Amino acid sequence: MKKSLVSVILVASMMLSIGGCGLKKKNDSKILEGNWKADLECEKIVTDELSKDEDTKSNNMAMIDAIKKYADFNELEAIVTFKFNQDGTYSIEPDLEQWNSTWGAFSTAALNGAREYYKSIGVGDAMVEGFESKEEFLGYSIAYTLMDLRIPITKAVFVQQNGKYKAINGKLYINKDSSKDVDITTDYYGTYEITGDSELTVKNRDGVEYICQKE
């Protein structure tokens, strides 16, 4: 009887120990140390944004298909580098010069696709109040479309910041004030996933995903 009681206590102790390990927070801050470069999937960012409204989704996808005849989304490169330092500080650094240059070349080609799309649905065939000519309205529609393409990518690129960070249990916390410690109750940034030792996926609260390779 006494041996049985001892056995039960030992088993219970082991279970509590295992359970405690499962609840322990896994701090990956050290694993993240280094520079991680993300080459953004620009086409995905655009299509995700333009697919949010079900009423316009079909037309938006048709417009993107027309643009892809002239402009290659694979050449629309946007680069962001995450730097996690040994002292617990971080920085997010976009290559803005590269992005603006790449966008200039892409938008020139995309303009032809947007024009073809709007012509196919009759935009520019009739006068619209507030515009001096059919061509002016067509030009306005094209410019508005290019802005729709640019804004979500630019939003993902313009993330330049620095401060302190913590990476715990797949959640990334950052404080932009480097004079203060990270507070995991208020400083949630997004999620992270480490694959092997060379790939890091970070997804912020806006749903933008950065797939990074270690430099």
PDB file of C-alpha atoms in Angstrom:
ATOM      1  CA  MET A   1       0.000   0.000   0.000  1.00  0.00           C
ATOM      2  CA  LYS A   2       2.821   2.360   0.990  1.00  0.00           C
ATOM      3  CA  LYS A   3       4.732   1.535  -2.229  1.00  0.00           C
ATOM      4  CA  SER A   4       1.624   2.187  -4.327  1.00  0.00           C
ATOM      5  CA  LEU A   5       1.162   5.574  -2.676  1.00  0.00           C
ATOM      6  CA  VAL A   6       4.780   6.491  -3.316  1.00  0.00           C
ATOM      7  CA  SER A   7       4.407   5.477  -6.985  1.00  0.00           C
ATOM      8  CA  VAL A   8       1.318   7.650  -7.388  1.00  0.00           C
ATOM      9  CA  ILE A   9       3.135  10.622  -5.867  1.00  0.00           C
ATOM     10  CA  LEU A  10       6.143  10.119  -8.176  1.00  0.00           C
ATOM     11  CA  VAL A  11       3.931   9.879 -11.282  1.00  0.00           C
ATOM     12  CA  ALA A  12       2.015  12.982 -10.213  1.00  0.00           C
ATOM     13  CA  SER A  13       5.263  14.866  -9.680  1.00  0.00           C
ATOM     14  CA  MET A  14       6.521  13.890 -13.140  1.00  0.00           C
ATOM     15  CA  MET A  15       3.271  15.012 -14.783  1.00  0.00           C
ATOM     16  CA  LEU A  16       3.437  18.366 -13.027  1.00  0.00           C
ATOM     17  CA  SER A  17       7.039  18.733 -14.126  1.00  0.00           C
ATOM     18  CA  ILE A  18       6.183  17.962 -17.746  1.00  0.00           C
ATOM     19  CA  GLY A  19       3.200  20.271 -17.622  1.00  0.00           C
ATOM     20  CA  GLY A  20       5.339  23.041 -16.184  1.00  0.00           C
ATOM     21  CA  CYS A  21       7.818  22.681 -19.044  1.00  0.00           C
ATOM     22  CA  GLY A  22       4.982  23.016 -21.539  1.00  0.00           C
ATOM     23  CA  LEU A  23       3.836  26.260 -19.948  1.00  0.00           C
ATOM     24  CA  LYS A  24       7.318  27.738 -19.793  1.00  0.00           C
ATOM     25  CA  LYS A  25       7.811  30.639 -22.185  1.00  0.00           C
ATOM     26  CA  LYS A  26      10.319  29.914 -24.915  1.00  0.00           C
ATOM     27  CA  ASN A  27      12.449  32.988 -25.537  1.00  0.00           C
ATOM     28  CA  ASP A  28      13.808  32.955 -29.109  1.00  0.00           C
ATOM     29  CA  SER A  29      15.393  36.413 -28.932  1.00  0.00           C
ATOM     30  CA  LYS A  30      18.897  34.942 -29.164  1.00  0.00           C
ATOM     31  CA  ILE A  31      17.947  32.734 -32.113  1.00  0.00           C
ATOM     32  CA  LEU A  32      16.710  35.782 -34.033  1.00  0.00           C
ATOM     33  CA  GLU A  33      20.005  37.614 -33.649  1.00  0.00           C
ATOM     34  CA  GLY A  34      21.416  38.759 -36.977  1.00  0.00           C
ATOM     35  CA  ASN A  35      20.249  40.429 -40.187  1.00  0.00           C
ATOM     36  CA  TRP A  36      17.250  39.024 -42.076  1.00  0.00           C
ATOM     37  CA  LYS A  37      16.386  40.345 -45.533  1.00  0.00           C
ATOM     38  CA  ALA A  38      12.862  40.104 -46.910  1.00  0.00           C
ATOM     39  CA  ASP A  39      12.122  40.446 -50.619  1.00  0.00           C
ATOM     40  CA  LEU A  40       8.399  41.230 -50.484  1.00  0.00           C
ATOM     41  CA  GLU A  41       5.920  39.268 -52.582  1.00  0.00           C
ATOM     42  CA  CYS A  42       4.446  42.367 -54.193  1.00  0.00           C
ATOM     43  CA  GLU A  43       1.818  40.638 -56.322  1.00  0.00           C
ATOM     44  CA  LYS A  44       0.440  38.832 -53.268  1.00  0.00           C
ATOM     45  CA  ILE A  45       0.298  42.063 -51.260  1.00  0.00           C
ATOM     46  CA  VAL A  46      -1.641  43.776 -54.060  1.00  0.00           C
ATOM     47  CA  THR A  47      -4.062  40.937 -54.776  1.00  0.00           C
ATOM     48  CA  ASP A  48      -4.763  40.397 -51.069  1.00  0.00           C
ATOM     49  CA  GLU A  49      -5.611  44.076 -50.673  1.00  0.00           C
ATOM     50  CA  LEU A  50      -7.771  44.278 -53.803  1.00  0.00           C
ATOM     51  CA  SER A  51      -9.591  41.056 -52.893  1.00  0.00           C
ATOM     52  CA  LYS A  52     -10.956  42.378 -49.594  1.00  0.00           C
ATOM     53  CA  ASP A  53     -14.034  43.915 -51.194  1.00  0.00           C
ATOM     54  CA  GLU A  54     -16.148  41.152 -52.752  1.00  0.00           C
ATOM     55  CA  ASP A  55     -18.122  43.680 -54.829  1.00  0.00           C
ATOM     56  CA  THR A  56     -15.015  44.869 -56.691  1.00  0.00           C
ATOM     57  CA  LYS A  57     -12.841  41.753 -56.483  1.00  0.00           C
ATOM     58  CA  SER A  58     -13.749  40.372 -59.926  1.00  0.00           C
ATOM     59  CA  ASN A  59     -13.059  43.666 -61.717  1.00  0.00           C
ATOM     60  CA  ASN A  60      -9.835  44.194 -59.792  1.00  0.00           C
ATOM     61  CA  MET A  61      -8.502  40.766 -60.730  1.00  0.00           C
ATOM     62  CA  ALA A  62      -9.388  41.369 -64.395  1.00  0.00           C
ATOM     63  CA  MET A  63      -7.501  44.648 -64.211  1.00  0.00           C
ATOM     64  CA  ILE A  64      -4.433  42.951 -62.709  1.00  0.00           C
ATOM     65  CA  ASP A  65      -4.523  40.291 -65.452  1.00  0.00           C
ATOM     66  CA  ALA A  66      -4.511  43.057 -68.077  1.00  0.00           C
ATOM     67  CA  ILE A  67      -1.587  44.802 -66.377  1.00  0.00           C
ATOM     68  CA  LYS A  68       0.388  41.538 -66.208  1.00  0.00           C
ATOM     69  CA  LYS A  69       0.446  41.437 -70.025  1.00  0.00           C
ATOM     70  CA  TYR A  70       2.766  44.433 -69.947  1.00  0.00           C
ATOM     71  CA  ALA A  71       4.350  44.542 -66.478  1.00  0.00           C
ATOM     72  CA  ASP A  72       6.019  41.700 -64.584  1.00  0.00           C
ATOM     73  CA  PHE A  73       5.174  41.654 -60.874  1.00  0.00           C
ATOM     74  CA  ASN A  74       8.264  39.485 -60.300  1.00  0.00           C
ATOM     75  CA  GLU A  75      10.374  42.514 -61.230  1.00  0.00           C
ATOM     76  CA  LEU A  76       8.532  44.703 -58.740  1.00  0.00           C
ATOM     77  CA  GLU A  77      11.057  44.204 -55.968  1.00  0.00           C
ATOM     78  CA  ALA A  78      10.737  45.713 -52.493  1.00  0.00           C
ATOM     79  CA  ILE A  79      13.351  44.915 -49.839  1.00  0.00           C
ATOM     80  CA  VAL A  80      13.092  45.253 -46.069  1.00  0.00           C
ATOM     81  CA  THR A  81      15.806  44.156 -43.624  1.00  0.00           C
ATOM     82  CA  PHE A  82      15.102  43.157 -40.019  1.00  0.00           C
ATOM     83  CA  LYS A  83      18.143  43.512 -37.737  1.00  0.00           C
ATOM     84  CA  PHE A  84      18.005  41.858 -34.315  1.00  0.00           C
ATOM     85  CA  ASN A  85      21.021  42.733 -32.184  1.00  0.00           C
ATOM     86  CA  GLN A  86      22.702  40.887 -29.326  1.00  0.00           C
ATOM     87  CA  ASP A  87      21.882  43.671 -26.843  1.00  0.00           C
ATOM     88  CA  GLY A  88      18.117  43.264 -27.385  1.00  0.00           C
ATOM     89  CA  THR A  89      17.732  46.179 -29.786  1.00  0.00           C
ATOM     90  CA  TYR A  90      16.343  45.914 -33.311  1.00  0.00           C
ATOM     91  CA  SER A  91      15.843  47.949 -36.463  1.00  0.00           C
ATOM     92  CA  ILE A  92      13.638  47.546 -39.528  1.00  0.00           C
ATOM     93  CA  GLU A  93      15.272  49.123 -42.562  1.00  0.00           C
ATOM     94  CA  PRO A  94      13.560  49.436 -45.965  1.00  0.00           C
ATOM     95  CA  ASP A  95      15.533  50.083 -49.130  1.00  0.00           C
ATOM     96  CA  LEU A  96      13.467  53.101 -50.173  1.00  0.00           C
ATOM     97  CA  GLU A  97      15.754  54.205 -52.996  1.00  0.00           C
ATOM     98  CA  GLN A  98      15.553  50.764 -54.584  1.00  0.00           C
ATOM     99  CA  TRP A  99      11.746  50.643 -54.154  1.00  0.00           C
ATOM    100  CA  ASN A 100      11.130  54.040 -55.744  1.00  0.00           C
ATOM    101  CA  SER A 101      13.384  53.172 -58.673  1.00  0.00           C
ATOM    102  CA  THR A 102      11.724  49.782 -59.228  1.00  0.00           C
ATOM    103  CA  TRP A 103       8.234  51.267 -58.974  1.00  0.00           C
ATOM    104  CA  GLY A 104       9.066  53.890 -61.612  1.00  0.00           C
ATOM    105  CA  ALA A 105       9.935  51.230 -64.197  1.00  0.00           C
ATOM    106  CA  PHE A 106       7.006  48.988 -63.263  1.00  0.00           C
ATOM    107  CA  SER A 107       4.353  51.725 -63.319  1.00  0.00           C
ATOM    108  CA  THR A 108       5.420  52.890 -66.778  1.00  0.00           C
ATOM    109  CA  ALA A 109       4.781  49.387 -68.118  1.00  0.00           C
ATOM    110  CA  ALA A 110       1.643  48.890 -65.998  1.00  0.00           C
ATOM    111  CA  LEU A 111       0.086  52.048 -67.423  1.00  0.00           C
ATOM    112  CA  ASN A 112      -0.410  50.314 -70.784  1.00  0.00           C
ATOM    113  CA  GLY A 113      -2.220  47.405 -69.177  1.00  0.00           C
ATOM    114  CA  ALA A 114      -4.473  49.703 -67.153  1.00  0.00           C
ATOM    115  CA  ARG A 115      -5.337  51.685 -70.284  1.00  0.00           C
ATOM    116  CA  GLU A 116      -6.201  48.471 -72.153  1.00  0.00           C
ATOM    117  CA  TYR A 117      -8.422  47.307 -69.285  1.00  0.00           C
ATOM    118  CA  TYR A 118     -10.365  50.555 -69.008  1.00  0.00           C
ATOM    119  CA  LYS A 119     -10.817  50.745 -72.774  1.00  0.00           C
ATOM    120  CA  SER A 120     -12.244  47.216 -72.714  1.00  0.00           C
ATOM    121  CA  ILE A 121     -14.962  48.226 -70.234  1.00  0.00           C
ATOM    122  CA  GLY A 122     -15.794  51.476 -72.019  1.00  0.00           C
ATOM    123  CA  VAL A 123     -14.104  54.027 -69.768  1.00  0.00           C
ATOM    124  CA  GLY A 124     -13.293  57.050 -71.911  1.00  0.00           C
ATOM    125  CA  ASP A 125     -16.115  56.440 -74.372  1.00  0.00           C
ATOM    126  CA  ALA A 126     -18.373  59.014 -72.776  1.00  0.00           C
ATOM    127  CA  MET A 127     -18.016  62.391 -71.102  1.00  0.00           C
ATOM    128  CA  VAL A 128     -18.156  62.436 -67.315  1.00  0.00           C
ATOM    129  CA  GLU A 129     -19.191  65.487 -65.341  1.00  0.00           C
ATOM    130  CA  GLY A 130     -16.220  67.291 -63.832  1.00  0.00           C
ATOM    131  CA  PHE A 131     -13.801  66.318 -66.601  1.00  0.00           C
ATOM    132  CA  GLU A 132     -12.995  68.355 -69.691  1.00  0.00           C
ATOM    133  CA  SER A 133     -12.587  65.387 -72.016  1.00  0.00           C
ATOM    134  CA  LYS A 134     -13.009  61.632 -72.296  1.00  0.00           C
ATOM    135  CA  GLU A 135      -9.233  61.238 -72.339  1.00  0.00           C
ATOM    136  CA  GLU A 136      -8.892  63.232 -69.124  1.00  0.00           C
ATOM    137  CA  PHE A 137     -11.295  60.888 -67.333  1.00  0.00           C
ATOM    138  CA  LEU A 138      -9.471  57.862 -68.724  1.00  0.00           C
ATOM    139  CA  GLY A 139      -6.168  59.287 -67.489  1.00  0.00           C
ATOM    140  CA  TYR A 140      -7.672  59.893 -64.050  1.00  0.00           C
ATOM    141  CA  SER A 141      -8.909  56.283 -63.868  1.00  0.00           C
ATOM    142  CA  ILE A 142      -5.485  54.936 -64.820  1.00  0.00           C
ATOM    143  CA  ALA A 143      -3.706  57.118 -62.251  1.00  0.00           C
ATOM    144  CA  TYR A 144      -6.141  55.988 -59.566  1.00  0.00           C
ATOM    145  CA  THR A 145      -5.472  52.339 -60.453  1.00  0.00           C
ATOM    146  CA  LEU A 146      -1.702  52.746 -60.210  1.00  0.00           C
ATOM    147  CA  MET A 147      -2.194  54.336 -56.808  1.00  0.00           C
ATOM    148  CA  ASP A 148      -4.261  51.306 -55.727  1.00  0.00           C
ATOM    149  CA  LEU A 149      -1.328  49.088 -56.703  1.00  0.00           C
ATOM    150  CA  ARG A 150       1.326  51.229 -55.049  1.00  0.00           C
ATOM    151  CA  ILE A 151      -0.271  52.016 -51.670  1.00  0.00           C
ATOM    152  CA  PRO A 152      -0.362  48.520 -50.081  1.00  0.00           C
ATOM    153  CA  ILE A 153       3.219  47.760 -51.100  1.00  0.00           C
ATOM    154  CA  THR A 154       4.462  51.169 -49.976  1.00  0.00           C
ATOM    155  CA  LYS A 155       2.716  50.631 -46.641  1.00  0.00           C
ATOM    156  CA  ALA A 156       4.623  47.355 -46.241  1.00  0.00           C
ATOM    157  CA  VAL A 157       7.917  49.003 -47.219  1.00  0.00           C
ATOM    158  CA  PHE A 158       7.663  52.178 -45.115  1.00  0.00           C
ATOM    159  CA  VAL A 159       8.209  50.428 -41.791  1.00  0.00           C
ATOM    160  CA  GLN A 160      11.500  52.054 -40.820  1.00  0.00           C
ATOM    161  CA  GLN A 161      11.891  51.944 -37.034  1.00  0.00           C
ATOM    162  CA  ASN A 162      14.135  50.837 -34.190  1.00  0.00           C
ATOM    163  CA  GLY A 163      13.947  50.051 -30.500  1.00  0.00           C
ATOM    164  CA  LYS A 164      13.959  46.937 -28.318  1.00  0.00           C
ATOM    165  CA  TYR A 165      12.491  43.505 -29.001  1.00  0.00           C
ATOM    166  CA  LYS A 166      11.556  40.165 -27.489  1.00  0.00           C
ATOM    167  CA  ALA A 167      10.606  36.967 -29.333  1.00  0.00           C
ATOM    168  CA  ILE A 168       8.601  34.586 -27.170  1.00  0.00           C
ATOM    169  CA  ASN A 169       6.550  31.513 -28.138  1.00  0.00           C
ATOM    170  CA  GLY A 170       6.118  32.593 -31.747  1.00  0.00           C
ATOM    171  CA  LYS A 171       5.116  36.160 -30.876  1.00  0.00           C
ATOM    172  CA  LEU A 172       7.277  39.192 -31.564  1.00  0.00           C
ATOM    173  CA  TYR A 173       7.110  42.173 -29.228  1.00  0.00           C
ATOM    174  CA  ILE A 174       8.759  45.503 -29.996  1.00  0.00           C
ATOM    175  CA  ASN A 175       9.087  48.824 -28.219  1.00  0.00           C
ATOM    176  CA  LYS A 176      10.079  51.722 -30.468  1.00  0.00           C
ATOM    177  CA  ASP A 177      11.487  53.567 -27.452  1.00  0.00           C
ATOM    178  CA  SER A 178      14.944  52.036 -26.941  1.00  0.00           C
ATOM    179  CA  SER A 179      15.181  53.637 -23.498  1.00  0.00           C
ATOM    180  CA  LYS A 180      12.390  51.392 -22.215  1.00  0.00           C
ATOM    181  CA  ASP A 181      12.099  47.627 -21.818  1.00  0.00           C
ATOM    182  CA  VAL A 182       9.637  45.609 -23.861  1.00  0.00           C
ATOM    183  CA  ASP A 183       6.268  45.008 -22.191  1.00  0.00           C
ATOM    184  CA  ILE A 184       4.650  41.851 -23.585  1.00  0.00           C
ATOM    185  CA  THR A 185       1.219  43.030 -22.408  1.00  0.00           C
ATOM    186  CA  THR A 186       1.267  46.114 -24.647  1.00  0.00           C
ATOM    187  CA  ASP A 187       4.061  45.815 -27.250  1.00  0.00           C
ATOM    188  CA  TYR A 188       2.736  43.020 -29.479  1.00  0.00           C
ATOM    189  CA  TYR A 189       3.960  43.436 -33.079  1.00  0.00           C
ATOM    190  CA  GLY A 190       3.051  40.161 -34.740  1.00  0.00           C
ATOM    191  CA  THR A 191       4.078  36.548 -35.124  1.00  0.00           C
ATOM    192  CA  TYR A 192       7.299  34.888 -36.214  1.00  0.00           C
ATOM    193  CA  GLU A 193       8.324  31.419 -37.355  1.00  0.00           C
ATOM    194  CA  ILE A 194      11.865  30.145 -37.748  1.00  0.00           C
ATOM    195  CA  THR A 195      12.506  27.464 -40.375  1.00  0.00           C
ATOM    196  CA  GLY A 196      15.858  25.777 -39.973  1.00  0.00           C
ATOM    197  CA  ASP A 197      18.514  28.390 -39.302  1.00  0.00           C
ATOM    198  CA  SER A 198      18.189  30.509 -42.428  1.00  0.00           C
ATOM    199  CA  GLU A 199      14.530  31.480 -42.896  1.00  0.00           C
ATOM    200  CA  LEU A 200      12.365  33.694 -40.730  1.00  0.00           C
ATOM    201  CA  THR A 201       8.724  34.554 -41.415  1.00  0.00           C
ATOM    202  CA  VAL A 202       7.364  37.626 -39.675  1.00  0.00           C
ATOM    203  CA  LYS A 203       3.692  38.607 -39.939  1.00  0.00           C
ATOM    204  CA  ASN A 204       2.642  41.927 -38.439  1.00  0.00           C
ATOM    205  CA  ARG A 205      -0.738  42.900 -37.000  1.00  0.00           C
ATOM    206  CA  ASP A 206      -1.840  44.295 -40.379  1.00  0.00           C
ATOM    207  CA  GLY A 207      -1.384  40.852 -41.922  1.00  0.00           C
ATOM    208  CA  VAL A 208       1.678  41.793 -44.007  1.00  0.00           C
ATOM    209  CA  GLU A 209       4.022  38.813 -44.247  1.00  0.00           C
ATOM    210  CA  TYR A 210       7.788  39.184 -44.500  1.00  0.00           C
ATOM    211  CA  ILE A 211       9.645  36.015 -45.539  1.00  0.00           C
ATOM    212  CA  CYS A 212      13.257  36.691 -44.618  1.00  0.00           C
ATOM    213  CA  GLN A 213      16.543  35.001 -45.399  1.00  0.00           C
ATOM    214  CA  LYS A 214      19.470  35.339 -43.006  1.00  0.00           C
ATOM    215  CA  GLU A 215      22.319  37.389 -44.410  1.00  0.00           C
TER     216      GLU A 215
END
